[in-house]
mmCIF file of C-alpha atoms and ligand atoms in Angstrom:
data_model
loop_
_atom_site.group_PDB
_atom_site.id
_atom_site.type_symbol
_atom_site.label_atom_id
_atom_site.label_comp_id
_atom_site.label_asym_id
_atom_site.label_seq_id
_atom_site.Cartn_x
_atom_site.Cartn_y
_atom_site.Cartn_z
ATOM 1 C CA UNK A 166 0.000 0.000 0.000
ATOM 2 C CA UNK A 167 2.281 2.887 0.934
ATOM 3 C CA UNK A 168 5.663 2.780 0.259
ATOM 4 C CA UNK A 169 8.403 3.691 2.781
ATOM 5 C CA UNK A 170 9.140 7.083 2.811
ATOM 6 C CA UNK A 171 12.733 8.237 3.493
ATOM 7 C CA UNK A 172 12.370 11.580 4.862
ATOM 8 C CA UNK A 173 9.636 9.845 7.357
ATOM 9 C CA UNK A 174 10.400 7.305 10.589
ATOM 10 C CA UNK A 175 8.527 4.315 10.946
ATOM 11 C CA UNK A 176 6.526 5.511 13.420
ATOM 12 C CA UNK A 177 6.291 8.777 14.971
ATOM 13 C CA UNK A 178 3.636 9.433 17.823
ATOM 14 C CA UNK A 179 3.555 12.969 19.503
ATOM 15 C CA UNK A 180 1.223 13.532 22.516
ATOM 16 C CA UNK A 181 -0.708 10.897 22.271
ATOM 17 C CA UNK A 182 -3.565 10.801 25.085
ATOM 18 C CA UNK A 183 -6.107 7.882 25.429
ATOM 19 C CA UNK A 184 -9.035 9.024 27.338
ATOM 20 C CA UNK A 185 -11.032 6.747 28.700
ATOM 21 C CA UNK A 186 -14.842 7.714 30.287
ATOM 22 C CA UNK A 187 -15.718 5.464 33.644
ATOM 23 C CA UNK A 188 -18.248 6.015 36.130
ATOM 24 C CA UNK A 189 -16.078 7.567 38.503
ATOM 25 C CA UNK A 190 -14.314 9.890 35.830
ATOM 26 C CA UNK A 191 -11.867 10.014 32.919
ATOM 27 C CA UNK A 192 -9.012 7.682 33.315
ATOM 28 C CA UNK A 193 -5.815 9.478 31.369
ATOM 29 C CA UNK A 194 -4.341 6.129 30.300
ATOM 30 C CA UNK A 195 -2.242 7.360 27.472
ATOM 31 C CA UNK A 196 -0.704 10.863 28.532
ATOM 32 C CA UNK A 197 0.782 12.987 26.190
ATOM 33 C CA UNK A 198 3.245 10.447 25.279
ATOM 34 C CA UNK A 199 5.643 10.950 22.542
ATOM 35 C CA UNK A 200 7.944 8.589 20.499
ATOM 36 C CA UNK A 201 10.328 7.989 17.148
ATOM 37 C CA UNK A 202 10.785 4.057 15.807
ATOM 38 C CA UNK A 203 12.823 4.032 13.115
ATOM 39 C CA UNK A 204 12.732 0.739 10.625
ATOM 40 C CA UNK A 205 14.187 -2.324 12.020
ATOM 41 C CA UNK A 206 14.571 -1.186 15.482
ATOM 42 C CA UNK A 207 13.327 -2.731 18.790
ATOM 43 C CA UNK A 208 11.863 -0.519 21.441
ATOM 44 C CA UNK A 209 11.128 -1.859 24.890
ATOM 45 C CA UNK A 210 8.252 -0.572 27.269
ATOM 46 C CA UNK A 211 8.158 -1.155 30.688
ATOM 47 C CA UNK A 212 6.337 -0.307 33.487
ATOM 48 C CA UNK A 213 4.371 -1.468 36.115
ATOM 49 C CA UNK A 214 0.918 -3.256 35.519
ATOM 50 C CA UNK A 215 -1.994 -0.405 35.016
ATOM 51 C CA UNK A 216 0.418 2.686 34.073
ATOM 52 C CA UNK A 217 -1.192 2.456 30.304
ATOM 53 C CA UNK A 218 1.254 0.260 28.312
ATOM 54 C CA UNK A 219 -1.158 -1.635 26.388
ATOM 55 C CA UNK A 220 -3.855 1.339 26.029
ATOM 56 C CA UNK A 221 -0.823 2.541 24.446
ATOM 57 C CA UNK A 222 0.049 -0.115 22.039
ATOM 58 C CA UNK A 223 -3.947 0.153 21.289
ATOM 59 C CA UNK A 224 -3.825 3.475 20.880
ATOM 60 C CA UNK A 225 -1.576 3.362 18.234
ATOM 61 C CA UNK A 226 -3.544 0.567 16.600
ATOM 62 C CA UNK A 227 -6.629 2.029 16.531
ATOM 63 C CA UNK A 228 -8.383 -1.255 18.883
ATOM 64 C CA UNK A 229 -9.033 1.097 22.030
ATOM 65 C CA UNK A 230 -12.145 0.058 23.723
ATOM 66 C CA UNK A 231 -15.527 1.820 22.474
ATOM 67 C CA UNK A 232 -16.201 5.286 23.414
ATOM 68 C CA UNK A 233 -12.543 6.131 24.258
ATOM 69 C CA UNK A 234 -11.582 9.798 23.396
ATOM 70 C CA UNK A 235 -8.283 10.508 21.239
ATOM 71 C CA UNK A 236 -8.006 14.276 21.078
ATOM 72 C CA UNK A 237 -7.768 15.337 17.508
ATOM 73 C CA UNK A 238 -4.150 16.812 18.561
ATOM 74 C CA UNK A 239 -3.013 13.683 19.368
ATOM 75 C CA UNK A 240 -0.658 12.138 16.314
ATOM 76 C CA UNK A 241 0.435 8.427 15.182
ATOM 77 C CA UNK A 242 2.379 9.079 11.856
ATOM 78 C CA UNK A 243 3.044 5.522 10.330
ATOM 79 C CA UNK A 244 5.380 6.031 7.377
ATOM 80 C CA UNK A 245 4.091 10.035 7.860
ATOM 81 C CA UNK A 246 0.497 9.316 7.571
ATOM 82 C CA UNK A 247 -1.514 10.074 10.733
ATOM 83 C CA UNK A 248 -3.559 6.834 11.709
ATOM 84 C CA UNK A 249 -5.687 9.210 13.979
ATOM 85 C CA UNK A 250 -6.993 10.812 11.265
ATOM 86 C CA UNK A 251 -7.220 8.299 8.841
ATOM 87 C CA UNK A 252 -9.804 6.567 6.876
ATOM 88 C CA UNK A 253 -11.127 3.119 8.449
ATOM 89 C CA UNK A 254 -11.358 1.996 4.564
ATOM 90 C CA UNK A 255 -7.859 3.002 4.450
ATOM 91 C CA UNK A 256 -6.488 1.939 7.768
ATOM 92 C CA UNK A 257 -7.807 -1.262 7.367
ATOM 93 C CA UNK A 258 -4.927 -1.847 4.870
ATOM 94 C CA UNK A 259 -2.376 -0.693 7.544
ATOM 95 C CA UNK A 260 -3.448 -2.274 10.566
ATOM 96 C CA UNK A 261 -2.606 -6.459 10.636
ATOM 97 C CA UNK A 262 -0.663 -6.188 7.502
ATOM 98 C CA UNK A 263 2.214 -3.581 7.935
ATOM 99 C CA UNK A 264 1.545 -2.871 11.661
ATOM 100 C CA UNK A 265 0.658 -6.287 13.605
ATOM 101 C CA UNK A 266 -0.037 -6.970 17.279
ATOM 102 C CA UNK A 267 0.573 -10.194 19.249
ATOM 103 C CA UNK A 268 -1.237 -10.005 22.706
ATOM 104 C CA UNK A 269 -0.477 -11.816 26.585
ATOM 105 C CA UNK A 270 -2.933 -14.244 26.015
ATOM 106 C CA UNK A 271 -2.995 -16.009 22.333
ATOM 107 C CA UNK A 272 -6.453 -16.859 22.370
ATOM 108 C CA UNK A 273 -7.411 -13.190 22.274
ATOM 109 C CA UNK A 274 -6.123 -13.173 18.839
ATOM 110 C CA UNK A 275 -6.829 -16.983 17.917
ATOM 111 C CA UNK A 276 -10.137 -18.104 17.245
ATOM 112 C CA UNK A 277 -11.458 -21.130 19.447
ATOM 113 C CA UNK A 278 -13.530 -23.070 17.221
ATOM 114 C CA UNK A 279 -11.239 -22.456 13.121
ATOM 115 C CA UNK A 280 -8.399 -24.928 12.551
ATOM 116 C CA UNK A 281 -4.661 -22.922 12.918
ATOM 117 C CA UNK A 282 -3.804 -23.623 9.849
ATOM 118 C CA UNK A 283 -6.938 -21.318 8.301
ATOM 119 C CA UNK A 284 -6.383 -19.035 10.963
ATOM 120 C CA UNK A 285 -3.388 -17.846 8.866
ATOM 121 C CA UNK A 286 -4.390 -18.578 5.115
ATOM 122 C CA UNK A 287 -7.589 -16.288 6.213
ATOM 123 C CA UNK A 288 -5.423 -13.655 6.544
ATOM 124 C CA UNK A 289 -3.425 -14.072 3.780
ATOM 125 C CA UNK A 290 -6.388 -14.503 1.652
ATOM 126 C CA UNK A 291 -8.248 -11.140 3.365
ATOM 127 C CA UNK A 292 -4.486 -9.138 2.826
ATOM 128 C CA UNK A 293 -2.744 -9.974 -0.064
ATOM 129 C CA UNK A 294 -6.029 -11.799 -2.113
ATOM 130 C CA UNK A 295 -3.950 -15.065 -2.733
ATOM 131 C CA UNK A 296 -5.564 -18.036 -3.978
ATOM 132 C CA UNK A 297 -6.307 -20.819 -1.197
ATOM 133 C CA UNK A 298 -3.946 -23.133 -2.127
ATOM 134 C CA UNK A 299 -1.298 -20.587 -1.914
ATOM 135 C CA UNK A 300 -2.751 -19.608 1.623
ATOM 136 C CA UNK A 301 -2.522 -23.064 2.515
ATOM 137 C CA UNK A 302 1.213 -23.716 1.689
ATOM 138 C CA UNK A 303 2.020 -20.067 3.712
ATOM 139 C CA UNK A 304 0.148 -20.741 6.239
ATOM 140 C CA UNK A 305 2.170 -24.313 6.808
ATOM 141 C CA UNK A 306 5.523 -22.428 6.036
ATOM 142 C CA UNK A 307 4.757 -19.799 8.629
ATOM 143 C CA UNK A 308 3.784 -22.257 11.279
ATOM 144 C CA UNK A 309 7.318 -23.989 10.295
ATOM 145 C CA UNK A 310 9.022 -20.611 10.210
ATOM 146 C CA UNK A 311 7.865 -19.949 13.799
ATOM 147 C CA UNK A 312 8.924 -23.674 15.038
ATOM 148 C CA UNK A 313 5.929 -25.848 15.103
ATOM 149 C CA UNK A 314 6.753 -29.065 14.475
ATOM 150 C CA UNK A 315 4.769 -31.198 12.060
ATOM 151 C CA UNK A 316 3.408 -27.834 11.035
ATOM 152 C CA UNK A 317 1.254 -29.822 8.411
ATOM 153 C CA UNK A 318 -0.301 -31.951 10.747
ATOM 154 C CA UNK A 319 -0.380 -28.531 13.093
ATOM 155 C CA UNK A 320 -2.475 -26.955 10.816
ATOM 156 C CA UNK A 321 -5.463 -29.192 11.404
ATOM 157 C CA UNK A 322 -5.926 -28.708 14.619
ATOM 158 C CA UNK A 323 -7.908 -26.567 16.807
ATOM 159 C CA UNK A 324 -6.103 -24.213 19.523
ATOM 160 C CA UNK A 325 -7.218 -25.581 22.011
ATOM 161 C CA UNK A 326 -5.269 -29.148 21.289
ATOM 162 C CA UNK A 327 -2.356 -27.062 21.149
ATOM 163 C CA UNK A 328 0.189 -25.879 24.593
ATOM 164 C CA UNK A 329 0.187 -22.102 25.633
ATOM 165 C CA UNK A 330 3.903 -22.023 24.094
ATOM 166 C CA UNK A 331 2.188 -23.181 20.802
ATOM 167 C CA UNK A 332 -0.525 -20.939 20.605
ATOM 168 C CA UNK A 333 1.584 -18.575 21.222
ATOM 169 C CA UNK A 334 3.826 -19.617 18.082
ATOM 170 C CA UNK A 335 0.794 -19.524 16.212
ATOM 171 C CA UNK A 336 -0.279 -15.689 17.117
ATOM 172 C CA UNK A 337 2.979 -14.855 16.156
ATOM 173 C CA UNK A 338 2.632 -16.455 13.428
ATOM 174 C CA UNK A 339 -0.781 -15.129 11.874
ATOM 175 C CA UNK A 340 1.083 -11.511 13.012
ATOM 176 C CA UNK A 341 3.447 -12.343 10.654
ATOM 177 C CA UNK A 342 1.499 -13.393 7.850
ATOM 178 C CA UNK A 343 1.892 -10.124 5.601
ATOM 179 C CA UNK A 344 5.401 -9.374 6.498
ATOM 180 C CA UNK A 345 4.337 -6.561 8.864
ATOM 181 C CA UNK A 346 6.644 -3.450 9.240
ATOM 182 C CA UNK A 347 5.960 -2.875 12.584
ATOM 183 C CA UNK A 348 5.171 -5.367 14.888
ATOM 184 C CA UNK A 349 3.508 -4.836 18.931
ATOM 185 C CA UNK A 350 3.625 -7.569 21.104
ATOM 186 C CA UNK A 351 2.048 -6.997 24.465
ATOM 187 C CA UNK A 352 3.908 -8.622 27.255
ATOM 188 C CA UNK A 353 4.425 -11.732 24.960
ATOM 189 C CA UNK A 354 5.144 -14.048 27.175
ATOM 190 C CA UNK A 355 3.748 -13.075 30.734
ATOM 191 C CA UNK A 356 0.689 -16.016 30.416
ATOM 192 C CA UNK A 357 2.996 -18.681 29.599
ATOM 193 C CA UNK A 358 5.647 -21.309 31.704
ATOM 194 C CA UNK A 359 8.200 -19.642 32.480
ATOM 195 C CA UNK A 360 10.184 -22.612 30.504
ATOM 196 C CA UNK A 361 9.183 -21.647 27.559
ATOM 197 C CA UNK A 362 9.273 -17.678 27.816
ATOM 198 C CA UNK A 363 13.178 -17.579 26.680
ATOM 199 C CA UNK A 364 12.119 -19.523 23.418
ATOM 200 C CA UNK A 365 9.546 -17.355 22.514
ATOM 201 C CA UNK A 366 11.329 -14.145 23.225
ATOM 202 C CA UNK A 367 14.379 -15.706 20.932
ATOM 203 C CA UNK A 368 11.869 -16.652 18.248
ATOM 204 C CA UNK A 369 10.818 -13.456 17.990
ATOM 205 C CA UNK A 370 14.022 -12.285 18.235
ATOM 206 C CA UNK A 371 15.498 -14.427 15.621
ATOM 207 C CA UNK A 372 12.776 -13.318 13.069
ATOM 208 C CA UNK A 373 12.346 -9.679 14.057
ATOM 209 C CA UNK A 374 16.496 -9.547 13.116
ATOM 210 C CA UNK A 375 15.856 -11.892 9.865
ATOM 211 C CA UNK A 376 12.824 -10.028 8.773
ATOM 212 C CA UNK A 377 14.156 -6.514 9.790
ATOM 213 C CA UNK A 378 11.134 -5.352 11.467
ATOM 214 C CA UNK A 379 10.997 -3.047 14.119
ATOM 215 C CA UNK A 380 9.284 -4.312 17.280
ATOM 216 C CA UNK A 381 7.738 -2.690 20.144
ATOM 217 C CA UNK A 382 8.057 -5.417 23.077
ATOM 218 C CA UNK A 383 5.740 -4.251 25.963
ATOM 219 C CA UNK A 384 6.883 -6.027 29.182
ATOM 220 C CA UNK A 385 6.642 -5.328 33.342
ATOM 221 C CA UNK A 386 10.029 -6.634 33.806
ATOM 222 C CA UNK A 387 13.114 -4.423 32.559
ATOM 223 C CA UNK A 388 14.825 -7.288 32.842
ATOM 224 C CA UNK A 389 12.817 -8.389 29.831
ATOM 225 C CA UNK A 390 14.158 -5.439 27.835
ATOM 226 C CA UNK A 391 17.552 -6.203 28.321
ATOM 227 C CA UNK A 392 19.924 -7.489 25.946
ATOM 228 C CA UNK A 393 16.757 -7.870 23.778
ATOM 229 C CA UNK A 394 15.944 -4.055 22.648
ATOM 230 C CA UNK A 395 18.058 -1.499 21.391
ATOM 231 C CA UNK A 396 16.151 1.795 23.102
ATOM 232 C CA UNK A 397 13.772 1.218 26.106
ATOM 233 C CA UNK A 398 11.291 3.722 27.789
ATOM 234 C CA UNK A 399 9.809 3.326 31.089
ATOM 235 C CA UNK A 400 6.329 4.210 31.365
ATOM 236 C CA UNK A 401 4.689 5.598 35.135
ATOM 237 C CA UNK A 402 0.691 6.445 35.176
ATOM 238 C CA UNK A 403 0.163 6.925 31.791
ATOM 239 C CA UNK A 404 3.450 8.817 30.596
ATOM 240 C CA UNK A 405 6.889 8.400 29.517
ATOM 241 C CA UNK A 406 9.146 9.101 32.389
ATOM 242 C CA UNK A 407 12.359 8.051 31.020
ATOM 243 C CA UNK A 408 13.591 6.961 27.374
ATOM 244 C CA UNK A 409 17.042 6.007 26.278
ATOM 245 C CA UNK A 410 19.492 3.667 24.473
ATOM 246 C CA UNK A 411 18.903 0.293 26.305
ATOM 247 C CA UNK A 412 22.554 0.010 27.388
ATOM 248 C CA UNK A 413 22.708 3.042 28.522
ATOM 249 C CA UNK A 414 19.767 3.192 30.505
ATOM 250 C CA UNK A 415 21.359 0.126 32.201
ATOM 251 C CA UNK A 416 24.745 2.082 32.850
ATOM 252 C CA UNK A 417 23.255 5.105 34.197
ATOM 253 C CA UNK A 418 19.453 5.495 34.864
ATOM 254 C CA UNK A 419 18.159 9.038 36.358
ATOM 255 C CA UNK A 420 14.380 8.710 37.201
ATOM 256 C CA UNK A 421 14.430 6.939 40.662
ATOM 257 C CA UNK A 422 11.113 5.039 39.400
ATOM 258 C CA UNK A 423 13.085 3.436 36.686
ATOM 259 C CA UNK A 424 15.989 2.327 39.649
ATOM 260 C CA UNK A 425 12.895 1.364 41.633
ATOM 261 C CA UNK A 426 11.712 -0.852 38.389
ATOM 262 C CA UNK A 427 15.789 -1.907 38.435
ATOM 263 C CA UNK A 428 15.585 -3.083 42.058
ATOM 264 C CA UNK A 429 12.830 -5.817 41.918
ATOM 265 C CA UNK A 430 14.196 -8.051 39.207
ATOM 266 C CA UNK A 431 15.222 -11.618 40.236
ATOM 267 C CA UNK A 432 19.103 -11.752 40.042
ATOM 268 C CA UNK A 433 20.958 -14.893 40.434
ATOM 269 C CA UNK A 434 23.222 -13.614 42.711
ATOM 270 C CA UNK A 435 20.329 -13.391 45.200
ATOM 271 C CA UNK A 436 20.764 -15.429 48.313
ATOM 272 C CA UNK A 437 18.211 -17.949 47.983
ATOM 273 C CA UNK A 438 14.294 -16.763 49.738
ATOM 274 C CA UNK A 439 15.662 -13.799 49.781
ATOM 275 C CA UNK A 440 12.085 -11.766 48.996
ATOM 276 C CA UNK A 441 11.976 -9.813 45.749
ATOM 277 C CA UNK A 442 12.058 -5.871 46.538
ATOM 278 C CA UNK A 443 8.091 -4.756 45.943
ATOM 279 C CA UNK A 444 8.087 -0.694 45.131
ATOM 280 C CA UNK A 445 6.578 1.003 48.011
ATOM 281 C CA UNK A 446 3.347 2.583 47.717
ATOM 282 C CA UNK A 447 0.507 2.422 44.799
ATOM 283 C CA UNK A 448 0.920 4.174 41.638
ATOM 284 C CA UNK A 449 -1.703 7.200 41.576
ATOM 285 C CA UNK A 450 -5.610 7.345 41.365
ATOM 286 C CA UNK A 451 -5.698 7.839 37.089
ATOM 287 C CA UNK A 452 -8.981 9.761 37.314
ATOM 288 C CA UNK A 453 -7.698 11.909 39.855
ATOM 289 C CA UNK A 454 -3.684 12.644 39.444
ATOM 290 C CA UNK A 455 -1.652 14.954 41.134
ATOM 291 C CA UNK A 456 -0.370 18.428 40.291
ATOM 292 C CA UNK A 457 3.363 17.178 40.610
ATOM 293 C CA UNK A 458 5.313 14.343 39.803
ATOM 294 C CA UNK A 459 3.162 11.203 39.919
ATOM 295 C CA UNK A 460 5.839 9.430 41.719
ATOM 296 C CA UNK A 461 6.608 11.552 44.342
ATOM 297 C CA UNK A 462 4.435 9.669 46.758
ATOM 298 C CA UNK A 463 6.501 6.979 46.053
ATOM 299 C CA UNK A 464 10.327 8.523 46.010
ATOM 300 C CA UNK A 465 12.591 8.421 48.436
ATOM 301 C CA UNK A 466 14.253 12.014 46.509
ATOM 302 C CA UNK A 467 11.198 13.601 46.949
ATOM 303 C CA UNK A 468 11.268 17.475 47.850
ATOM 304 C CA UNK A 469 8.769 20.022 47.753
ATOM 305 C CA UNK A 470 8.965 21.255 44.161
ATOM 306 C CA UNK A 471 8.340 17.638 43.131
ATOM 307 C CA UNK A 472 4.761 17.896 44.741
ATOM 308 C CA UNK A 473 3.787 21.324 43.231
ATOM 309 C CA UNK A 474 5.273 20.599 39.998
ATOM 310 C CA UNK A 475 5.366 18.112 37.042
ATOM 311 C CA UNK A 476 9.021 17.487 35.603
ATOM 312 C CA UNK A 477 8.685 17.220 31.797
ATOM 313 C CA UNK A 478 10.151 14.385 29.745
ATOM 314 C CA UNK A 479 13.438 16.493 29.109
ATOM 315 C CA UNK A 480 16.057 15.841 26.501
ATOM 316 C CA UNK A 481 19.882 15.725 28.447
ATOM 317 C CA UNK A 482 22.608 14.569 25.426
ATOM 318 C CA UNK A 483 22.866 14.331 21.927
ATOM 319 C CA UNK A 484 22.236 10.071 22.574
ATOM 320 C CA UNK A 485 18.564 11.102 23.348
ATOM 321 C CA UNK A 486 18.596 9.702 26.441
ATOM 322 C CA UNK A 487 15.137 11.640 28.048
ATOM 323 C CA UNK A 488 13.714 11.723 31.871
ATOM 324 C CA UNK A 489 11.182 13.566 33.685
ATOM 325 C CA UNK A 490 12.782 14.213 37.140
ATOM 326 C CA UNK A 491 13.610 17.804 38.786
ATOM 327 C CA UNK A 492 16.535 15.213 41.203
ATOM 328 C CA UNK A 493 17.336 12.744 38.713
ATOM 329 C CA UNK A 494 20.045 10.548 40.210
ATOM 330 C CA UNK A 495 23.563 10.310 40.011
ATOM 331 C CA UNK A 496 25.685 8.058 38.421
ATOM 332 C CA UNK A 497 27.174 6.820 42.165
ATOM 333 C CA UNK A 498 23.402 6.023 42.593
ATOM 334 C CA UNK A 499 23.235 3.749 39.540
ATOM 335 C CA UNK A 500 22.697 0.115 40.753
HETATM 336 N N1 LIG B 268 -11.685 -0.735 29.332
HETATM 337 C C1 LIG B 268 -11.216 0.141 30.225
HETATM 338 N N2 LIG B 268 -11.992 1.152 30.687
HETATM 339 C C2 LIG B 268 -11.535 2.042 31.580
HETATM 340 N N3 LIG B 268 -10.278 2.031 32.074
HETATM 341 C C3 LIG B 268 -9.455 1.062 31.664
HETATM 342 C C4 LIG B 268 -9.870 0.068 30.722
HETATM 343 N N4 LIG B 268 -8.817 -0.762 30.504
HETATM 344 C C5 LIG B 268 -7.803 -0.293 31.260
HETATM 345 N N5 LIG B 268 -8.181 0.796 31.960
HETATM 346 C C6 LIG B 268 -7.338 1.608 32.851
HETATM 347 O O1 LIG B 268 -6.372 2.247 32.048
HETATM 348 C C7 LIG B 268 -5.122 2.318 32.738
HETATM 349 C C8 LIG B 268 -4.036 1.725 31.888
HETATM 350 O O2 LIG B 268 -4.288 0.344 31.690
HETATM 351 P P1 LIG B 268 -3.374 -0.606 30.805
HETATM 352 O O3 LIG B 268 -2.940 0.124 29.594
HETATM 353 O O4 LIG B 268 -4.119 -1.864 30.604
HETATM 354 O O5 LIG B 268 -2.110 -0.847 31.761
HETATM 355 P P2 LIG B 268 -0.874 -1.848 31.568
HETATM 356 O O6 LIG B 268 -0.988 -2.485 30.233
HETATM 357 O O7 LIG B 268 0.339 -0.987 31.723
HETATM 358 O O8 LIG B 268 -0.987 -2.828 32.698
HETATM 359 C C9 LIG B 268 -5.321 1.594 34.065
HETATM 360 O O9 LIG B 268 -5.536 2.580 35.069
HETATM 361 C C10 LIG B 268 -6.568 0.781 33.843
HETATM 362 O O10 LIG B 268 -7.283 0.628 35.050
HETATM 363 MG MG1 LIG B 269 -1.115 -4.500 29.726
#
């Protein structure tokens, strides 16, 4: 559909808000967040559960639930076109062919009571109008692409004869289908064994490198994004609080919620029963948010200013490392 535009990134969203009506107010569950994703790069998301990662990966989809508001200032430029604005006749071409989402829990995206195998050649057929057969014979290579054994025999069965590691295989691979350029996967791997998490964060490694798409990989755990994204932002009640070249967010972090984030993954260096560290506190009410930092109830750095006033997402070197923080730590502070 559209070609790749040079002078464009990938993906470019700039204050994107997600507003979403309840009884008891507006929830702000996408912020004002902003964002670059250039092609073939993968950007990691992390944050604790309920600060508005996946309203954000739906926001930029299009699939937020029914009678959210998107303010018309809100932009998500996909090869410079503005999904907000778009067409639905036109965005259907976009959305599950060039940008494609994988979600926690495959049976959201797989269909209970369809064979696998026509799962895929469905989409292939809806997409790129090939003939059945040739649906077929794709949908069988993609289910041996993403490492289904027997993927013929696969492909006549229902999901639910399949393991959670499986299904998940086969999400990924109906995501795949039409060679998307963008691809979202929403804490991939958080409903399944923990045996099998490493394999599917590999396989999509493997094919994210071999296909050269850029990724968004949405997790809780930045211990998740490392070693297996290239920039990572950290997301707190419904913003971006601090963005930056993975690796260097590792050497030297500055938002004390992101150290906080740091300090409660599992290391193997842990004494045994020694208890995870739990962040103090609760994030904030998201219908009712305060005026100043929306960690500060939380932060052990907190001063007064951080209570009348909200930090912006601030730029601080030519690496584009952002953070939102008016005491941002220092690098003796790094873990
Ligand atoms: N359908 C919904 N209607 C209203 N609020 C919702 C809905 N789904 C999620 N929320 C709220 O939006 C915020 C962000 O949720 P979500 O994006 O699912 O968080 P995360 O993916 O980071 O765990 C949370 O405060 C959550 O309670
Ligand atoms: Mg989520």
């Amino acid at each position: 559909m559209t070609s790749g535009d040079e002078m464009h990134p990938l993906l470019e969203v700039k204050d994107l808000q997600a507003l979403l009506p309840t009884r008891r107010g507006i929830v702000k569950a996408v912020d004002k967040v902003s964002l670059v994703l250039n092609p073939g790069r993968v950007l990691g998301i992390v944050g604790e559960s309920g600060c508005g990662k996946s309203m954000l990966a739906k926001a930029i989809m299009g699939l937020l639930p029914a009678r959210s508001i998107v303010p018309t200032e809100s932009i998500v430029n996909f090869q410079g076109q503005n999904l907000v604005r778009m067409k639905k006749t036109h965005k259907r071409h976009i959305i599950g062919r060039e940008i494609a989402m994988i979600f926690q829990d495959p049976m959201t995206s797989l269909n209970p009571v369809m064979k696998v195998g026509r799962q895929i050649s469905e989409v292939l057929c809806h997409h790129l109008k090939v003939s059945k057969q040739t649906a077929h014979r794709r949908a069988i290579a993609l289910l041996d692409l993403v490492g289904i054994p027997m993927a013929n025999r696969r492909a006549d069965q229902y999901p639910h004869q399949l393991s959670g590691g499986l299904r998940q295989r086969v999400a990924i691979a109906i995501a795949l289908a039409c060679g998307p350029k963008l691809l979202i996967a929403d804490e991939p791997t958080t409903a399944l064994d923990v045996t099998v998490q490493a394999a599917i964060l590999d396989l999509l490694a493997s094919l994210q490198q071999e296909k050269q798409m850029a990724m968004i990989l949405i997790t809780h755990d930045l211990g998740v994004v490392a070693g297996r994204t290239d920039e990572a932002a950290v997301m707190y009640a419904g913003k971006i609080v601090e963005h930056a070249a993975t690796n260097e967010l590792f050497k030297q972090m500055r938002m004390p919620y992101t150290h906080a984030l740091m300090a409660a993954i599992p290391r193997l260096v842990n004494r045994p029963h020694t208890r995870l560290l739990a962040i103090n506190g609760q994030p904030p009410d998201m219908v009712d948010l305060p005026p100043g930092c929306r960690f500060a109830s939380r932060c052990w750095k907190k001063q007064p200013l951080c209570i009348e006033s909200e930090p912006a997402l601030k730029r601080i070197n030519g690496r584009g490392h952002r953070f939102a923080c008016w005491y941002p730590l220092e690098s003796a502070e790094n873990p």
